[in-house]
PDB file of C-alpha atoms in Angstrom:
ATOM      1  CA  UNK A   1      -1.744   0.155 -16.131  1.00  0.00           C
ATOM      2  CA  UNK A   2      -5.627  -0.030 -16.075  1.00  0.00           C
ATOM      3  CA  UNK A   3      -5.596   2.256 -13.019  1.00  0.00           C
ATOM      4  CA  UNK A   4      -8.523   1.655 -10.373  1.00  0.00           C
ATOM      5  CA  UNK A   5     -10.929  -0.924 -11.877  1.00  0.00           C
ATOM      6  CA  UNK A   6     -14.442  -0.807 -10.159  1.00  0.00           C
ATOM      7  CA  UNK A   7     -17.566  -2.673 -10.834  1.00  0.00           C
ATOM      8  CA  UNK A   8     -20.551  -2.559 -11.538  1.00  0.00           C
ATOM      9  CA  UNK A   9     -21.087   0.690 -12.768  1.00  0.00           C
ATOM     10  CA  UNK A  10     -25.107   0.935 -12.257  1.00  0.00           C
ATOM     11  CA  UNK A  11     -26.771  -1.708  -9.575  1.00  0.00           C
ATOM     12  CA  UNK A  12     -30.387  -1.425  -8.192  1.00  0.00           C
ATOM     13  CA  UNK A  13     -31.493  -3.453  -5.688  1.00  0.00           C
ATOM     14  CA  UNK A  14     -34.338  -4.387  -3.074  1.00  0.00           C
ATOM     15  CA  UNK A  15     -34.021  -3.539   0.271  1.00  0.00           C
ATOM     16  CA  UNK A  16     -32.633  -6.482   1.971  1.00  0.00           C
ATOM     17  CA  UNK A  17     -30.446  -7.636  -0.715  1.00  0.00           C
ATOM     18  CA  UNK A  18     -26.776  -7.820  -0.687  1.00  0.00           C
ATOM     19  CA  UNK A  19     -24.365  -7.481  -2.734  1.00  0.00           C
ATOM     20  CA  UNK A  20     -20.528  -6.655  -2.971  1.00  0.00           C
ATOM     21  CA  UNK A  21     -18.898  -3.759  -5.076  1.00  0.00           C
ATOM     22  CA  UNK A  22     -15.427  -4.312  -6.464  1.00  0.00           C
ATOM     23  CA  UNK A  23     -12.408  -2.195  -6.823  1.00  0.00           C
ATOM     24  CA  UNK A  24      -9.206  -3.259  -7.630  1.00  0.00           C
ATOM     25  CA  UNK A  25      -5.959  -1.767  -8.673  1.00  0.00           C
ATOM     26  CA  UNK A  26      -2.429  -2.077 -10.591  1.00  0.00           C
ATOM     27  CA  UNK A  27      -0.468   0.660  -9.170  1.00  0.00           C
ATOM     28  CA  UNK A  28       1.007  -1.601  -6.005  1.00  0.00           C
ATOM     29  CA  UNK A  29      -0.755   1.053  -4.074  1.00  0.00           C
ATOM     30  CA  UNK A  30      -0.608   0.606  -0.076  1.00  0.00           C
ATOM     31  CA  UNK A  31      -3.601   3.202   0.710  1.00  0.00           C
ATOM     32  CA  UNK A  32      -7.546   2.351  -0.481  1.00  0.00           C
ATOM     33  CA  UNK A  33     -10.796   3.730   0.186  1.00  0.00           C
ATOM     34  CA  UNK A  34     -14.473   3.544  -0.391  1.00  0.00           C
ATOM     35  CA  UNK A  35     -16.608   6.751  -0.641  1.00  0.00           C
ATOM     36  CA  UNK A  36     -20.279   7.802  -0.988  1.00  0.00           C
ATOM     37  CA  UNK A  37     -21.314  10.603  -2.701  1.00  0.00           C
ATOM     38  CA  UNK A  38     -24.867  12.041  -2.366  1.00  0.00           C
ATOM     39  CA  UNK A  39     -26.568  15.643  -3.189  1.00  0.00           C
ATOM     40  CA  UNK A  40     -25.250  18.518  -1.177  1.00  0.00           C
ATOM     41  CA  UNK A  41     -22.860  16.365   0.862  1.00  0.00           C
ATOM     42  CA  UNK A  42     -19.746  15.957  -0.363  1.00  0.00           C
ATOM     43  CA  UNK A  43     -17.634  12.633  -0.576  1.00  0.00           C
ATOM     44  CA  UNK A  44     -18.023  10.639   2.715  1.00  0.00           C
ATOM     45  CA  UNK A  45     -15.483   8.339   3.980  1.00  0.00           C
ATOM     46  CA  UNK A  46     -17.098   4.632   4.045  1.00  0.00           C
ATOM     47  CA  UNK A  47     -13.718   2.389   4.928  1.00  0.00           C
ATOM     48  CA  UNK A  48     -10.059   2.779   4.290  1.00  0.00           C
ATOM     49  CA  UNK A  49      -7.422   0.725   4.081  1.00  0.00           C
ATOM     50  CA  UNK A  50      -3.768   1.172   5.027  1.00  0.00           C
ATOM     51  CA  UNK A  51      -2.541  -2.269   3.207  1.00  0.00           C
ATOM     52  CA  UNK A  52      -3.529  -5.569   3.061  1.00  0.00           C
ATOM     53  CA  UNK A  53      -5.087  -6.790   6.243  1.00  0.00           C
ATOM     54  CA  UNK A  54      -5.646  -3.774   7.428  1.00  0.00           C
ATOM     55  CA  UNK A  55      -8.826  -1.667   7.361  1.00  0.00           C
ATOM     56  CA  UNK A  56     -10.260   0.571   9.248  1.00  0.00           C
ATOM     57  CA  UNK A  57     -13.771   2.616   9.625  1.00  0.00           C
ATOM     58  CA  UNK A  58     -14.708   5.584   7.883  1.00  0.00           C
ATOM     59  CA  UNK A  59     -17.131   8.354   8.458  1.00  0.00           C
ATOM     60  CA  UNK A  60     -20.233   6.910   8.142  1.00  0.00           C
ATOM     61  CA  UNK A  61     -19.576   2.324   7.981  1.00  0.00           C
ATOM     62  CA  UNK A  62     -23.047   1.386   9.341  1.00  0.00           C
ATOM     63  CA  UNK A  63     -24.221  -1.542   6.908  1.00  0.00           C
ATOM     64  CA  UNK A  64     -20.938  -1.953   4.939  1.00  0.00           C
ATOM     65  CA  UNK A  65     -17.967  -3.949   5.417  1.00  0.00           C
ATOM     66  CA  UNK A  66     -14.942  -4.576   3.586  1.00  0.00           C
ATOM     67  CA  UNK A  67     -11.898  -6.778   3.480  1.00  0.00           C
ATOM     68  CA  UNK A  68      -8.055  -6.705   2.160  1.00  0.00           C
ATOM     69  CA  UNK A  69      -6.913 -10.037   1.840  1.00  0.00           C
ATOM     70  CA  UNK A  70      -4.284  -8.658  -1.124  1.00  0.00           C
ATOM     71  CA  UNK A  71      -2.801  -5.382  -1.726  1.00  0.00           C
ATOM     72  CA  UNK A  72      -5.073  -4.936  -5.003  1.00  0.00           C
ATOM     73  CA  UNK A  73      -8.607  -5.878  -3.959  1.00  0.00           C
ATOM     74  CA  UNK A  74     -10.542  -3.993  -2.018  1.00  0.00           C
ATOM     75  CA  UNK A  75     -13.934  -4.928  -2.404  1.00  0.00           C
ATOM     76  CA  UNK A  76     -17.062  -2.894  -0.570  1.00  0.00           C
ATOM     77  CA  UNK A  77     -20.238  -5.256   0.906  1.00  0.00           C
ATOM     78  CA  UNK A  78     -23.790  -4.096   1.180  1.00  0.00           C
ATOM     79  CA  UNK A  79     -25.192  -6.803   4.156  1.00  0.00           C
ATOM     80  CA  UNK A  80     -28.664  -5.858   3.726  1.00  0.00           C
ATOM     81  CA  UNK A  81     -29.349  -3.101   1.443  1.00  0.00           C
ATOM     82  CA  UNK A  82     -31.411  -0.039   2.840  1.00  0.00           C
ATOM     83  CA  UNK A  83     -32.978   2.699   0.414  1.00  0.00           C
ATOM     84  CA  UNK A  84     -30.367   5.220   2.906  1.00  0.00           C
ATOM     85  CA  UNK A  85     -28.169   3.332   1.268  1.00  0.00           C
ATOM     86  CA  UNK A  86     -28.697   4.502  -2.749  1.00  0.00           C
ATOM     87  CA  UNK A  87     -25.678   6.591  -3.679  1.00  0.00           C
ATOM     88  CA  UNK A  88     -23.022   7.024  -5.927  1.00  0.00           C
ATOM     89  CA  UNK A  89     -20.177   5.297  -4.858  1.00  0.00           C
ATOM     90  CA  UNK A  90     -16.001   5.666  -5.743  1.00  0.00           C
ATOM     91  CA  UNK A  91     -13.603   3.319  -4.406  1.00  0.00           C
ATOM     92  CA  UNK A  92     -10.015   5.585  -4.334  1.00  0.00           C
ATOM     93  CA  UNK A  93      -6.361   4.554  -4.155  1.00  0.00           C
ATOM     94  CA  UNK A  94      -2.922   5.931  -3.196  1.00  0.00           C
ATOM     95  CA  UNK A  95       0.794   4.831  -3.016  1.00  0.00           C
ATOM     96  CA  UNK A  96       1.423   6.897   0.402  1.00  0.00           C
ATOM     97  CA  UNK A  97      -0.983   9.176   2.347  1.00  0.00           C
ATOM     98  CA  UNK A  98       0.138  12.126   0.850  1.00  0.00           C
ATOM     99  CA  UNK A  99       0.365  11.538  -2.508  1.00  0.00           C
ATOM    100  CA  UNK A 100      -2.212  11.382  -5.387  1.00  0.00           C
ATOM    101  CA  UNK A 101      -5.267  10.132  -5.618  1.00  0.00           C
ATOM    102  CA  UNK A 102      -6.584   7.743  -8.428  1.00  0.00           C
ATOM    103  CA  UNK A 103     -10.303   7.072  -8.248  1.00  0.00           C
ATOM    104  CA  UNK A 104     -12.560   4.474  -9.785  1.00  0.00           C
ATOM    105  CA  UNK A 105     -15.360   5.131 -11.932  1.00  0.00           C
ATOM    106  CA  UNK A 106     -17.941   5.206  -9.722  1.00  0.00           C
ATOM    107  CA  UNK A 107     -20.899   3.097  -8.923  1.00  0.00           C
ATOM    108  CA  UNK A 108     -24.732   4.530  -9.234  1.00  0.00           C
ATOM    109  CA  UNK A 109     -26.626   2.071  -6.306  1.00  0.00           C
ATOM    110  CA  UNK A 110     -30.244   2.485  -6.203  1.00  0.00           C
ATOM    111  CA  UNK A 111     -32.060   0.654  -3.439  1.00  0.00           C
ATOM    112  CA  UNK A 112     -36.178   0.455  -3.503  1.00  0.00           C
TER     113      UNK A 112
ATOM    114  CA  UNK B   1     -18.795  23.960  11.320  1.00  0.00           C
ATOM    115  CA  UNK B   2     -17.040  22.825   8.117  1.00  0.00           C
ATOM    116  CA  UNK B   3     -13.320  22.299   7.903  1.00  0.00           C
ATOM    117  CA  UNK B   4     -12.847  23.004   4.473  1.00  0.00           C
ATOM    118  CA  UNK B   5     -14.984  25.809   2.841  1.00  0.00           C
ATOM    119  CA  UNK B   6     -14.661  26.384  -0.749  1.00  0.00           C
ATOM    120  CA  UNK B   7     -16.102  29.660  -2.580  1.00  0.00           C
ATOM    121  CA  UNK B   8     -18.177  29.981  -4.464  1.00  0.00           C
ATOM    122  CA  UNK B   9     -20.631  27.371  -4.623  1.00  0.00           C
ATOM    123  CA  UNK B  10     -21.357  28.291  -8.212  1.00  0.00           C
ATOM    124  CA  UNK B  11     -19.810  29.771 -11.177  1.00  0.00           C
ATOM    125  CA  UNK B  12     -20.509  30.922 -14.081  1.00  0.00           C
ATOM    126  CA  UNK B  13     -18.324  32.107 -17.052  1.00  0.00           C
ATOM    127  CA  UNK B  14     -17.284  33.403 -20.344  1.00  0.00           C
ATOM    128  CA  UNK B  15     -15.095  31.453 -22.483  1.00  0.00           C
ATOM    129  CA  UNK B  16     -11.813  32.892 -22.065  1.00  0.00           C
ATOM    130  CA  UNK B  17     -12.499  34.611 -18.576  1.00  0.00           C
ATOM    131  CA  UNK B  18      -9.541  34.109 -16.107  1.00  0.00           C
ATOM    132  CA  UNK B  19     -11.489  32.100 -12.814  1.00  0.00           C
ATOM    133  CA  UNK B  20     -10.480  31.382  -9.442  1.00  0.00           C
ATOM    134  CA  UNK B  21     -11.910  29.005  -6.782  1.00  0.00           C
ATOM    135  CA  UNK B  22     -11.058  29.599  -3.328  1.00  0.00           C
ATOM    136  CA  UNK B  23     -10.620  26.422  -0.983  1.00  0.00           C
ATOM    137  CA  UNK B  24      -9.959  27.372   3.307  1.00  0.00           C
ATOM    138  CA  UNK B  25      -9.278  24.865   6.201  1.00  0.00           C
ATOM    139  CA  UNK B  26      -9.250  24.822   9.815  1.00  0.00           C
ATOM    140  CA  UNK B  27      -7.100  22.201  10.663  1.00  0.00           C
ATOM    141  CA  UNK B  28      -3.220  21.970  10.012  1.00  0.00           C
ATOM    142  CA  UNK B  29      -2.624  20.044   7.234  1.00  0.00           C
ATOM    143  CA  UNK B  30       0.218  17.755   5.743  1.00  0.00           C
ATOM    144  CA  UNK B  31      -0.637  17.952   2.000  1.00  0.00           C
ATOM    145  CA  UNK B  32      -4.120  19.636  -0.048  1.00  0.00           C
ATOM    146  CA  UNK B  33      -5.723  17.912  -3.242  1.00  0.00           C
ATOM    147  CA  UNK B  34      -7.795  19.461  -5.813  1.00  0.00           C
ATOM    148  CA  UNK B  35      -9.920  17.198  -7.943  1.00  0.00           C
ATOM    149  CA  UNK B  36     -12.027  17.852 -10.879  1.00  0.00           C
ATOM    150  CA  UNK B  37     -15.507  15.953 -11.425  1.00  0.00           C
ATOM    151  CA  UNK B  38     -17.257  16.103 -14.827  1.00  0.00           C
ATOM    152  CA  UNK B  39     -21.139  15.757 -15.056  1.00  0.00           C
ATOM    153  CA  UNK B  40     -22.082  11.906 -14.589  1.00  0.00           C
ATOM    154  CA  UNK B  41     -18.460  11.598 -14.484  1.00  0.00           C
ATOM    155  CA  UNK B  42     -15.701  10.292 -12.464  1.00  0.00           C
ATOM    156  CA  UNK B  43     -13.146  11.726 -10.082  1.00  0.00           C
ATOM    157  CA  UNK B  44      -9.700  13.335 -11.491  1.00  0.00           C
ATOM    158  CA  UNK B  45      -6.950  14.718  -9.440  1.00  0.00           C
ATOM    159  CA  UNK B  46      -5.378  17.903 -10.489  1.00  0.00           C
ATOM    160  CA  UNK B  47      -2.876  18.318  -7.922  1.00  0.00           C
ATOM    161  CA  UNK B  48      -1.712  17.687  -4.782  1.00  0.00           C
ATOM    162  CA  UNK B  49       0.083  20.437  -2.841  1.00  0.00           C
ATOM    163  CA  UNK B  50       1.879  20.844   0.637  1.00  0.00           C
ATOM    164  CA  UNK B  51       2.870  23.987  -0.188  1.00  0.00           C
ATOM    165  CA  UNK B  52       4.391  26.896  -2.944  1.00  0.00           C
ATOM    166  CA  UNK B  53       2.459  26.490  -6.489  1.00  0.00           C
ATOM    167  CA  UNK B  54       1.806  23.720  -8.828  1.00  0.00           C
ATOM    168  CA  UNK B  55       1.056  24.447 -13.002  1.00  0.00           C
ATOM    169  CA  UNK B  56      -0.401  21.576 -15.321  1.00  0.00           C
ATOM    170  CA  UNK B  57      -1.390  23.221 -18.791  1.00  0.00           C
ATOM    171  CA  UNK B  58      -3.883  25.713 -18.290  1.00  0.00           C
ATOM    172  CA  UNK B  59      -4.469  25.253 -14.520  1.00  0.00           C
ATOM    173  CA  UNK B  60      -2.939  26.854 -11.792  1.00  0.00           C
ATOM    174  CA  UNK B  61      -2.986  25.429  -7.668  1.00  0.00           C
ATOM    175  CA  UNK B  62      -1.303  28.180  -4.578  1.00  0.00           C
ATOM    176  CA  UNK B  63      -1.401  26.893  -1.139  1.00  0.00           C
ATOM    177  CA  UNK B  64      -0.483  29.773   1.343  1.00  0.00           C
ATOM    178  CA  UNK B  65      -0.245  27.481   4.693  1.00  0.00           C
ATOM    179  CA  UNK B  66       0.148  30.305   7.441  1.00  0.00           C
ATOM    180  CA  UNK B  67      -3.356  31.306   5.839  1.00  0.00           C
ATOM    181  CA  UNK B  68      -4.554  27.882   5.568  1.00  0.00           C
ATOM    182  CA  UNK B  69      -5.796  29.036   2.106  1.00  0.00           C
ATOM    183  CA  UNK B  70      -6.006  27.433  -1.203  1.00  0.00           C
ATOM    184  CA  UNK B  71      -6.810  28.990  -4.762  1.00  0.00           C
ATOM    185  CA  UNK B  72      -7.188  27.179  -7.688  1.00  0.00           C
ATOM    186  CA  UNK B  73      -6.347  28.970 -11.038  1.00  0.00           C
ATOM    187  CA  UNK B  74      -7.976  28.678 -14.812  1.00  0.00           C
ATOM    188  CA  UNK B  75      -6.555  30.596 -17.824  1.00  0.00           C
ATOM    189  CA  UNK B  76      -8.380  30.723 -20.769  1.00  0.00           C
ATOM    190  CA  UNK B  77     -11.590  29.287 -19.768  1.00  0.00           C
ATOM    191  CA  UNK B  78     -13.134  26.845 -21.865  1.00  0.00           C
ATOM    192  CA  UNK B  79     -16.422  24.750 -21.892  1.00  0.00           C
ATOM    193  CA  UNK B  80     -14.592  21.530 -21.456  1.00  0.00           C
ATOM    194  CA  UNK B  81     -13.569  22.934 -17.789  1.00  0.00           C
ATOM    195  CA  UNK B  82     -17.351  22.891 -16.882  1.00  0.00           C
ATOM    196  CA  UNK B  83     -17.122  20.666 -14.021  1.00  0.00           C
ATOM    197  CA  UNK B  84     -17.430  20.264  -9.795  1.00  0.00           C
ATOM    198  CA  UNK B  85     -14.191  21.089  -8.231  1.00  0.00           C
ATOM    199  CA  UNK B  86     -13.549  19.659  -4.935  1.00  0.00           C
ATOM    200  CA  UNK B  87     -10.798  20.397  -2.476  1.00  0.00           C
ATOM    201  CA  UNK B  88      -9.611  18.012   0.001  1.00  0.00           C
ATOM    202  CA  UNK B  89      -7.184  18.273   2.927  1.00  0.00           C
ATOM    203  CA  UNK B  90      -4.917  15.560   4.841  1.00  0.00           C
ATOM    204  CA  UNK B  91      -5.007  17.025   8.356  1.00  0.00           C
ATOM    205  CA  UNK B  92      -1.212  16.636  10.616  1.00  0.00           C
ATOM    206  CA  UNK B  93      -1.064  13.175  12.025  1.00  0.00           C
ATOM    207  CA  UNK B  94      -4.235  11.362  10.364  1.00  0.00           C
ATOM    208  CA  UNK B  95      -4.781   8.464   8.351  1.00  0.00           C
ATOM    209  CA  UNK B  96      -5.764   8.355   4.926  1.00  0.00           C
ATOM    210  CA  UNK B  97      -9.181   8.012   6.935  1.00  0.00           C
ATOM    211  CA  UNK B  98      -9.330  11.483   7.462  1.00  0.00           C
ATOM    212  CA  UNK B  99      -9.438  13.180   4.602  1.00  0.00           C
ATOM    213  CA  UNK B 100     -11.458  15.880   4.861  1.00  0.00           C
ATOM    214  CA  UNK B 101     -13.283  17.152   1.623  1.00  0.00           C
ATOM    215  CA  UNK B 102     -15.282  20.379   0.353  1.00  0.00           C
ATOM    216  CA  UNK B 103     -18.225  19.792  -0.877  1.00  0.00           C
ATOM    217  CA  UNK B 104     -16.499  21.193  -4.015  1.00  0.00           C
ATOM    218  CA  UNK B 105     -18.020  24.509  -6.576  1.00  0.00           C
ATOM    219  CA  UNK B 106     -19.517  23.931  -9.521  1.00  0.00           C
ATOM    220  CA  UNK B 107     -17.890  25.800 -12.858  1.00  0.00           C
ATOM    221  CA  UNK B 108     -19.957  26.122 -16.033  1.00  0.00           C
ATOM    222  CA  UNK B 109     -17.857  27.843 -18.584  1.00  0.00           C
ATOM    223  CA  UNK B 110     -20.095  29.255 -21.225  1.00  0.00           C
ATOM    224  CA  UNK B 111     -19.096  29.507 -25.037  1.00  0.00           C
TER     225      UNK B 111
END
């Protein structure tokens, strides 16, 4: 099993740019989520994901969106890039709610 | 006011000291996680508890949850434990969606 696969791992962009990060995973896991992490905060929620068609919003969604069309995609779009936006980025998965995590590599966004 | 409080921010240590890192919560919760980030690194769980005690090698997790009080345990300290521990919490009745997460202490084991 590869685990949670997510790409790129560095991206800079200009405001106003999109762009899509993707996460995927082998583990038939019903439960995925996006995070940011920045400086002092913690990991914010972004969008989660209860199974395939199913998503919901996170702590702090303004200027993302995501999709589920299959149980192991669960990809993360930037509409229009803001320089609020520059972060470090984990996309997360689970079999049930309350059971382990498995996180992605992470994602370093910079947006100038 | 933050749900989940973990102490201390910072850490320093000697190899080989015995350290603890203290996670509390507010809310009642169905299950606790403690993960491990390395420097530039990614996110590792260590455990996930919903209650009694969990051991994995050197690495030790209690949940008292009357006290709504986590500890998290290293024997033997070494430098490759330097790291940002983070505690995380599944409150009763939530989605995945609301996790709620510390906003973890930072260990730097010294040899």
């Amino acid at each position: 099993n590869a685990g949670v696969t997510q790409t790129p791992k560095f991206q800079v962009l200009k405001t106003g740019q999109s762009m899509t990060l993707q996460c995927a995973q082998d583990m038939n896991h019903e439960y995925m989520s996006w995070y940011r992490q920045d400086p002092g905060m913690g990991l914010r929620l972004i969008h989660y994901s209860v199974g395939a068609g199913i998503t919901d919003q996170g702590e702090v969604p303004n200027g993302y969106n995501v999709s589920r069309s299959t149980t192991e995609d669960f990809p993360l779009r930037l509409l229009s890039a803001a320089p609020s936006q520059t972060s470090v980025y984990f996309c997360a998965s689970s079999l049930d709610r309350d059971e382990k995590l498995f996180f992605g590599s992470g994602t370093q966004l910079s947006v100038l | 006011k933050n749900e989940v409080e973990q102490s201390p921010q910072n850490l320093t240590a000697q190899e080989g000291e015995f350290i603890t890192i203290n996670c509390s919560y507010s809310v009642g919760i169905s299950a606790l996680h403690w993960l491990q980030q390395h420097p530039g690194g990614g996110i590792v769980s260590l455990f996930m508890l919903s209650s009694g005690k969990k051991k994995h090698g050197r690495l030790i997790a209690t949940i008292n949850i009357q006290e709504k009080h986590s500890s998290l345990h290293i024997t033997a300290s070494h430098p490759r434990d330097s790291a940002v521990y983070i505690c995380a919490v599944n409150p009763w009745g939530g989605s995945q969606g609301n996790l709620i997460f510390g906003k973890g202490t930072k260990l730097s084991v010294k040899p």
